[in-house]
Amino acid sequence: MQAASLLALFVAQLVLNAAWTWIFFGLHRLDRAFVDIVVLWVLIATTLIGSWQVNPLAGLLLLPYLAWVTFASFLNLTIWRLNRSTG
């Protein structure tokens, strides 16, 4: 994967990461926030694989970010499911 493609993926991650915060905390749209964070997870995984091909250390350094977003996704889903009956 080319460096420009990896940079575009990284910028898209930043946008989705910021959007998730606004959607989840600002709009209180837990369903849309979950969709956002799943797409974010896919972009991180794609960036990790592409970075690994260019420089394994770069890919390795994205693993904690992917782990955190995995955990945050689980929290988002759980909070959404627990709050579906209210509101």
mmCIF file of N, CA and C in Angstrom:
data_model
loop_
_atom_site.group_PDB
_atom_site.id
_atom_site.type_symbol
_atom_site.label_atom_id
_atom_site.label_comp_id
_atom_site.label_asym_id
_atom_site.label_seq_id
_atom_site.Cartn_x
_atom_site.Cartn_y
_atom_site.Cartn_z
ATOM 1 N N MET A 1 0.856 -1.181 0.000
ATOM 2 C CA MET A 1 0.000 0.000 0.000
ATOM 3 C C MET A 1 0.896 1.235 0.000
ATOM 4 N N GLN A 2 0.496 2.237 -0.769
ATOM 5 C CA GLN A 2 1.293 3.444 -0.891
ATOM 6 C C GLN A 2 1.119 4.353 0.320
ATOM 7 N N ALA A 3 2.131 5.167 0.548
ATOM 8 C CA ALA A 3 2.116 6.068 1.699
ATOM 9 C C ALA A 3 0.935 7.031 1.646
ATOM 10 N N ALA A 4 0.581 7.504 0.455
ATOM 11 C CA ALA A 4 -0.549 8.441 0.334
ATOM 12 C C ALA A 4 -1.855 7.766 0.736
ATOM 13 N N SER A 5 -2.019 6.498 0.369
ATOM 14 C CA SER A 5 -3.227 5.754 0.754
ATOM 15 C C SER A 5 -3.287 5.558 2.259
ATOM 16 N N LEU A 6 -2.147 5.233 2.856
ATOM 17 C CA LEU A 6 -2.101 5.050 4.307
ATOM 18 C C LEU A 6 -2.406 6.356 5.032
ATOM 19 N N LEU A 7 -1.892 7.452 4.505
ATOM 20 C CA LEU A 7 -2.166 8.757 5.115
ATOM 21 C C LEU A 7 -3.650 9.096 5.011
ATOM 22 N N ALA A 8 -4.256 8.807 3.864
ATOM 23 C CA ALA A 8 -5.694 9.064 3.695
ATOM 24 C C ALA A 8 -6.509 8.226 4.675
ATOM 25 N N LEU A 9 -6.136 6.969 4.872
ATOM 26 C CA LEU A 9 -6.822 6.118 5.840
ATOM 27 C C LEU A 9 -6.677 6.677 7.254
ATOM 28 N N PHE A 10 -5.485 7.159 7.573
ATOM 29 C CA PHE A 10 -5.245 7.702 8.903
ATOM 30 C C PHE A 10 -6.069 8.959 9.146
ATOM 31 N N VAL A 11 -6.148 9.832 8.137
ATOM 32 C CA VAL A 11 -6.956 11.046 8.263
ATOM 33 C C VAL A 11 -8.435 10.687 8.416
ATOM 34 N N ALA A 12 -8.894 9.686 7.669
ATOM 35 C CA ALA A 12 -10.281 9.237 7.793
ATOM 36 C C ALA A 12 -10.551 8.720 9.206
ATOM 37 N N GLN A 13 -9.571 8.037 9.793
ATOM 38 C CA GLN A 13 -9.703 7.571 11.184
ATOM 39 C C GLN A 13 -9.879 8.738 12.137
ATOM 40 N N LEU A 14 -9.072 9.760 11.950
ATOM 41 C CA LEU A 14 -9.164 10.928 12.833
ATOM 42 C C LEU A 14 -10.539 11.572 12.739
ATOM 43 N N VAL A 15 -11.065 11.674 11.520
ATOM 44 C CA VAL A 15 -12.386 12.272 11.319
ATOM 45 C C VAL A 15 -13.450 11.420 12.003
ATOM 46 N N LEU A 16 -13.413 10.100 11.789
ATOM 47 C CA LEU A 16 -14.405 9.221 12.404
ATOM 48 C C LEU A 16 -14.271 9.195 13.926
ATOM 49 N N ASN A 17 -13.054 9.272 14.418
ATOM 50 C CA ASN A 17 -12.843 9.286 15.861
ATOM 51 C C ASN A 17 -13.481 10.532 16.470
ATOM 52 N N ALA A 18 -13.258 11.682 15.852
ATOM 53 C CA ALA A 18 -13.865 12.925 16.340
ATOM 54 C C ALA A 18 -15.386 12.879 16.187
ATOM 55 N N ALA A 19 -15.852 12.317 15.084
ATOM 56 C CA ALA A 19 -17.296 12.225 14.851
ATOM 57 C C ALA A 19 -17.957 11.336 15.898
ATOM 58 N N TRP A 20 -17.286 10.249 16.281
ATOM 59 C CA TRP A 20 -17.865 9.351 17.277
ATOM 60 C C TRP A 20 -18.129 10.098 18.589
ATOM 61 N N THR A 21 -17.171 10.873 19.018
ATOM 62 C CA THR A 21 -17.332 11.625 20.263
ATOM 63 C C THR A 21 -18.540 12.553 20.173
ATOM 64 N N TRP A 22 -18.673 13.255 19.071
ATOM 65 C CA TRP A 22 -19.787 14.181 18.885
ATOM 66 C C TRP A 22 -21.114 13.425 18.814
ATOM 67 N N ILE A 23 -21.138 12.316 18.066
ATOM 68 C CA ILE A 23 -22.377 11.538 17.918
ATOM 69 C C ILE A 23 -22.790 10.915 19.256
ATOM 70 N N PHE A 24 -21.836 10.315 19.953
ATOM 71 C CA PHE A 24 -22.136 9.604 21.194
ATOM 72 C C PHE A 24 -22.485 10.564 22.328
ATOM 73 N N PHE A 25 -21.614 11.526 22.577
ATOM 74 C CA PHE A 25 -21.807 12.423 23.723
ATOM 75 C C PHE A 25 -22.657 13.644 23.393
ATOM 76 N N GLY A 26 -22.525 14.179 22.187
ATOM 77 C CA GLY A 26 -23.262 15.380 21.831
ATOM 78 C C GLY A 26 -24.693 15.103 21.418
ATOM 79 N N LEU A 27 -24.860 14.195 20.474
ATOM 80 C CA LEU A 27 -26.193 13.886 19.950
ATOM 81 C C LEU A 27 -26.905 12.794 20.737
ATOM 82 N N HIS A 28 -26.173 12.047 21.523
ATOM 83 C CA HIS A 28 -26.716 10.909 22.283
ATOM 84 C C HIS A 28 -27.369 9.887 21.350
ATOM 85 N N ARG A 29 -26.783 9.719 20.168
ATOM 86 C CA ARG A 29 -27.269 8.733 19.208
ATOM 87 C C ARG A 29 -26.362 7.505 19.297
ATOM 88 N N LEU A 30 -26.681 6.634 20.219
ATOM 89 C CA LEU A 30 -25.846 5.470 20.491
ATOM 90 C C LEU A 30 -25.815 4.505 19.317
ATOM 91 N N ASP A 31 -26.905 4.416 18.569
ATOM 92 C CA ASP A 31 -26.945 3.539 17.406
ATOM 93 C C ASP A 31 -26.009 4.030 16.300
ATOM 94 N N ARG A 32 -26.091 5.312 15.993
ATOM 95 C CA ARG A 32 -25.217 5.877 14.960
ATOM 96 C C ARG A 32 -23.756 5.887 15.409
ATOM 97 N N ALA A 33 -23.530 6.094 16.679
ATOM 98 C CA ALA A 33 -22.167 6.053 17.202
ATOM 99 C C ALA A 33 -21.574 4.658 17.038
ATOM 100 N N PHE A 34 -22.407 3.635 17.233
ATOM 101 C CA PHE A 34 -21.914 2.263 17.063
ATOM 102 C C PHE A 34 -21.539 1.990 15.615
ATOM 103 N N VAL A 35 -22.353 2.454 14.683
ATOM 104 C CA VAL A 35 -22.012 2.288 13.261
ATOM 105 C C VAL A 35 -20.702 3.007 12.957
ATOM 106 N N ASP A 36 -20.557 4.210 13.466
ATOM 107 C CA ASP A 36 -19.334 4.989 13.268
ATOM 108 C C ASP A 36 -18.108 4.243 13.794
ATOM 109 N N ILE A 37 -18.215 3.694 14.990
ATOM 110 C CA ILE A 37 -17.049 3.064 15.598
ATOM 111 C C ILE A 37 -16.701 1.738 14.916
ATOM 112 N N VAL A 38 -17.706 1.066 14.357
ATOM 113 C CA VAL A 38 -17.417 -0.159 13.597
ATOM 114 C C VAL A 38 -16.654 0.190 12.319
ATOM 115 N N VAL A 39 -17.077 1.237 11.629
ATOM 116 C CA VAL A 39 -16.354 1.684 10.435
ATOM 117 C C VAL A 39 -14.943 2.132 10.827
ATOM 118 N N LEU A 40 -14.817 2.836 11.940
ATOM 119 C CA LEU A 40 -13.510 3.243 12.441
ATOM 120 C C LEU A 40 -12.629 2.030 12.677
ATOM 121 N N TRP A 41 -13.182 0.978 13.280
ATOM 122 C CA TRP A 41 -12.423 -0.248 13.557
ATOM 123 C C TRP A 41 -11.894 -0.852 12.258
ATOM 124 N N VAL A 42 -12.739 -0.892 11.242
ATOM 125 C CA VAL A 42 -12.328 -1.445 9.940
ATOM 126 C C VAL A 42 -11.194 -0.612 9.340
ATOM 127 N N LEU A 43 -11.298 0.700 9.424
ATOM 128 C CA LEU A 43 -10.239 1.566 8.901
ATOM 129 C C LEU A 43 -8.929 1.369 9.654
ATOM 130 N N ILE A 44 -9.004 1.222 10.963
ATOM 131 C CA ILE A 44 -7.786 0.994 11.751
ATOM 132 C C ILE A 44 -7.150 -0.328 11.351
ATOM 133 N N ALA A 45 -7.967 -1.378 11.227
ATOM 134 C CA ALA A 45 -7.432 -2.688 10.840
ATOM 135 C C ALA A 45 -6.798 -2.630 9.453
ATOM 136 N N THR A 46 -7.434 -1.922 8.529
ATOM 137 C CA THR A 46 -6.882 -1.777 7.179
ATOM 138 C C THR A 46 -5.561 -1.005 7.215
ATOM 139 N N THR A 47 -5.531 0.062 7.990
ATOM 140 C CA THR A 47 -4.305 0.846 8.132
ATOM 141 C C THR A 47 -3.200 0.014 8.774
ATOM 142 N N LEU A 48 -3.554 -0.774 9.774
ATOM 143 C CA LEU A 48 -2.582 -1.631 10.445
ATOM 144 C C LEU A 48 -1.963 -2.615 9.458
ATOM 145 N N ILE A 49 -2.791 -3.264 8.655
ATOM 146 C CA ILE A 49 -2.285 -4.233 7.685
ATOM 147 C C ILE A 49 -1.396 -3.552 6.646
ATOM 148 N N GLY A 50 -1.854 -2.421 6.126
ATOM 149 C CA GLY A 50 -1.048 -1.694 5.145
ATOM 150 C C GLY A 50 0.249 -1.179 5.725
ATOM 151 N N SER A 51 0.208 -0.682 6.943
ATOM 152 C CA SER A 51 1.418 -0.196 7.603
ATOM 153 C C SER A 51 2.383 -1.336 7.874
ATOM 154 N N TRP A 52 1.846 -2.470 8.256
ATOM 155 C CA TRP A 52 2.678 -3.638 8.536
ATOM 156 C C TRP A 52 3.468 -4.036 7.293
ATOM 157 N N GLN A 53 2.836 -3.931 6.131
ATOM 158 C CA GLN A 53 3.503 -4.292 4.879
ATOM 159 C C GLN A 53 4.649 -3.337 4.564
ATOM 160 N N VAL A 54 4.494 -2.078 4.926
ATOM 161 C CA VAL A 54 5.539 -1.082 4.679
ATOM 162 C C VAL A 54 6.615 -1.159 5.752
ATOM 163 N N ASN A 55 6.175 -1.209 7.020
ATOM 164 C CA ASN A 55 7.102 -1.236 8.151
ATOM 165 C C ASN A 55 6.413 -1.979 9.295
ATOM 166 N N PRO A 56 6.854 -3.192 9.610
ATOM 167 C CA PRO A 56 6.183 -3.973 10.649
ATOM 168 C C PRO A 56 6.050 -3.240 11.990
ATOM 169 N N LEU A 57 7.025 -2.434 12.354
ATOM 170 C CA LEU A 57 6.939 -1.689 13.615
ATOM 171 C C LEU A 57 5.765 -0.706 13.583
ATOM 172 N N ALA A 58 5.552 -0.048 12.449
ATOM 173 C CA ALA A 58 4.433 0.889 12.325
ATOM 174 C C ALA A 58 3.107 0.161 12.521
ATOM 175 N N GLY A 59 2.986 -1.007 11.928
ATOM 176 C CA GLY A 59 1.774 -1.796 12.118
ATOM 177 C C GLY A 59 1.604 -2.235 13.552
ATOM 178 N N LEU A 60 2.680 -2.649 14.164
ATOM 179 C CA LEU A 60 2.659 -3.103 15.557
ATOM 180 C C LEU A 60 2.223 -1.980 16.493
ATOM 181 N N LEU A 61 2.639 -0.773 16.195
ATOM 182 C CA LEU A 61 2.289 0.368 17.045
ATOM 183 C C LEU A 61 0.809 0.741 16.957
ATOM 184 N N LEU A 62 0.121 0.245 15.947
ATOM 185 C CA LEU A 62 -1.322 0.498 15.847
ATOM 186 C C LEU A 62 -2.154 -0.518 16.627
ATOM 187 N N LEU A 63 -1.544 -1.591 17.091
ATOM 188 C CA LEU A 63 -2.284 -2.614 17.835
ATOM 189 C C LEU A 63 -2.968 -2.087 19.098
ATOM 190 N N PRO A 64 -2.316 -1.270 19.930
ATOM 191 C CA PRO A 64 -3.020 -0.748 21.114
ATOM 192 C C PRO A 64 -4.235 0.108 20.748
ATOM 193 N N TYR A 65 -4.132 0.854 19.671
ATOM 194 C CA TYR A 65 -5.255 1.679 19.204
ATOM 195 C C TYR A 65 -6.414 0.778 18.787
ATOM 196 N N LEU A 66 -6.112 -0.280 18.048
ATOM 197 C CA LEU A 66 -7.152 -1.221 17.635
ATOM 198 C C LEU A 66 -7.771 -1.899 18.858
ATOM 199 N N ALA A 67 -6.943 -2.259 19.830
ATOM 200 C CA ALA A 67 -7.463 -2.888 21.053
ATOM 201 C C ALA A 67 -8.384 -1.925 21.799
ATOM 202 N N TRP A 68 -7.995 -0.674 21.911
ATOM 203 C CA TRP A 68 -8.820 0.311 22.604
ATOM 204 C C TRP A 68 -10.154 0.509 21.899
ATOM 205 N N VAL A 69 -10.141 0.625 20.569
ATOM 206 C CA VAL A 69 -11.377 0.829 19.825
ATOM 207 C C VAL A 69 -12.259 -0.419 19.897
ATOM 208 N N THR A 70 -11.656 -1.593 19.977
ATOM 209 C CA THR A 70 -12.427 -2.825 20.179
ATOM 210 C C THR A 70 -13.170 -2.758 21.504
ATOM 211 N N PHE A 71 -12.477 -2.359 22.556
ATOM 212 C CA PHE A 71 -13.088 -2.228 23.878
ATOM 213 C C PHE A 71 -14.165 -1.139 23.877
ATOM 214 N N ALA A 72 -13.859 0.000 23.261
ATOM 215 C CA ALA A 72 -14.832 1.095 23.189
ATOM 216 C C ALA A 72 -16.070 0.676 22.402
ATOM 217 N N SER A 73 -15.886 -0.138 21.371
ATOM 218 C CA SER A 73 -17.022 -0.646 20.596
ATOM 219 C C SER A 73 -17.924 -1.509 21.462
ATOM 220 N N PHE A 74 -17.304 -2.362 22.256
ATOM 221 C CA PHE A 74 -18.066 -3.206 23.173
ATOM 222 C C PHE A 74 -18.848 -2.351 24.173
ATOM 223 N N LEU A 75 -18.197 -1.332 24.716
ATOM 224 C CA LEU A 75 -18.883 -0.432 25.649
ATOM 225 C C LEU A 75 -20.037 0.291 24.970
ATOM 226 N N ASN A 76 -19.799 0.803 23.762
ATOM 227 C CA ASN A 76 -20.841 1.503 23.020
ATOM 228 C C ASN A 76 -22.034 0.581 22.792
ATOM 229 N N LEU A 77 -21.790 -0.635 22.344
ATOM 230 C CA LEU A 77 -22.868 -1.585 22.098
ATOM 231 C C LEU A 77 -23.628 -1.903 23.384
ATOM 232 N N THR A 78 -22.901 -2.123 24.457
ATOM 233 C CA THR A 78 -23.534 -2.451 25.734
ATOM 234 C C THR A 78 -24.401 -1.303 26.235
ATOM 235 N N ILE A 79 -23.883 -0.098 26.184
ATOM 236 C CA ILE A 79 -24.640 1.071 26.636
ATOM 237 C C ILE A 79 -25.869 1.269 25.760
ATOM 238 N N TRP A 80 -25.722 1.077 24.460
ATOM 239 C CA TRP A 80 -26.851 1.203 23.543
ATOM 240 C C TRP A 80 -27.928 0.177 23.874
ATOM 241 N N ARG A 81 -27.527 -1.070 24.073
ATOM 242 C CA ARG A 81 -28.494 -2.132 24.379
ATOM 243 C C ARG A 81 -29.191 -1.889 25.705
ATOM 244 N N LEU A 82 -28.461 -1.402 26.706
ATOM 245 C CA LEU A 82 -29.049 -1.154 28.015
ATOM 246 C C LEU A 82 -30.007 0.035 28.012
ATOM 247 N N ASN A 83 -29.833 0.941 27.067
ATOM 248 C CA ASN A 83 -30.654 2.150 27.032
ATOM 249 C C ASN A 83 -31.728 2.127 25.961
ATOM 250 N N ARG A 84 -31.881 1.040 25.252
ATOM 251 C CA ARG A 84 -32.900 0.982 24.195
ATOM 252 C C ARG A 84 -34.309 1.067 24.769
ATOM 253 N N SER A 85 -34.512 0.555 25.960
ATOM 254 C CA SER A 85 -35.858 0.570 26.530
ATOM 255 C C SER A 85 -36.235 1.918 27.116
ATOM 256 N N THR A 86 -35.233 2.775 27.360
ATOM 257 C CA THR A 86 -35.528 4.116 27.879
ATOM 258 C C THR A 86 -35.470 5.106 26.730
ATOM 259 N N GLY A 87 -36.321 6.065 26.746
ATOM 260 C CA GLY A 87 -36.258 7.100 25.721
ATOM 261 C C GLY A 87 -37.217 6.845 24.661
#
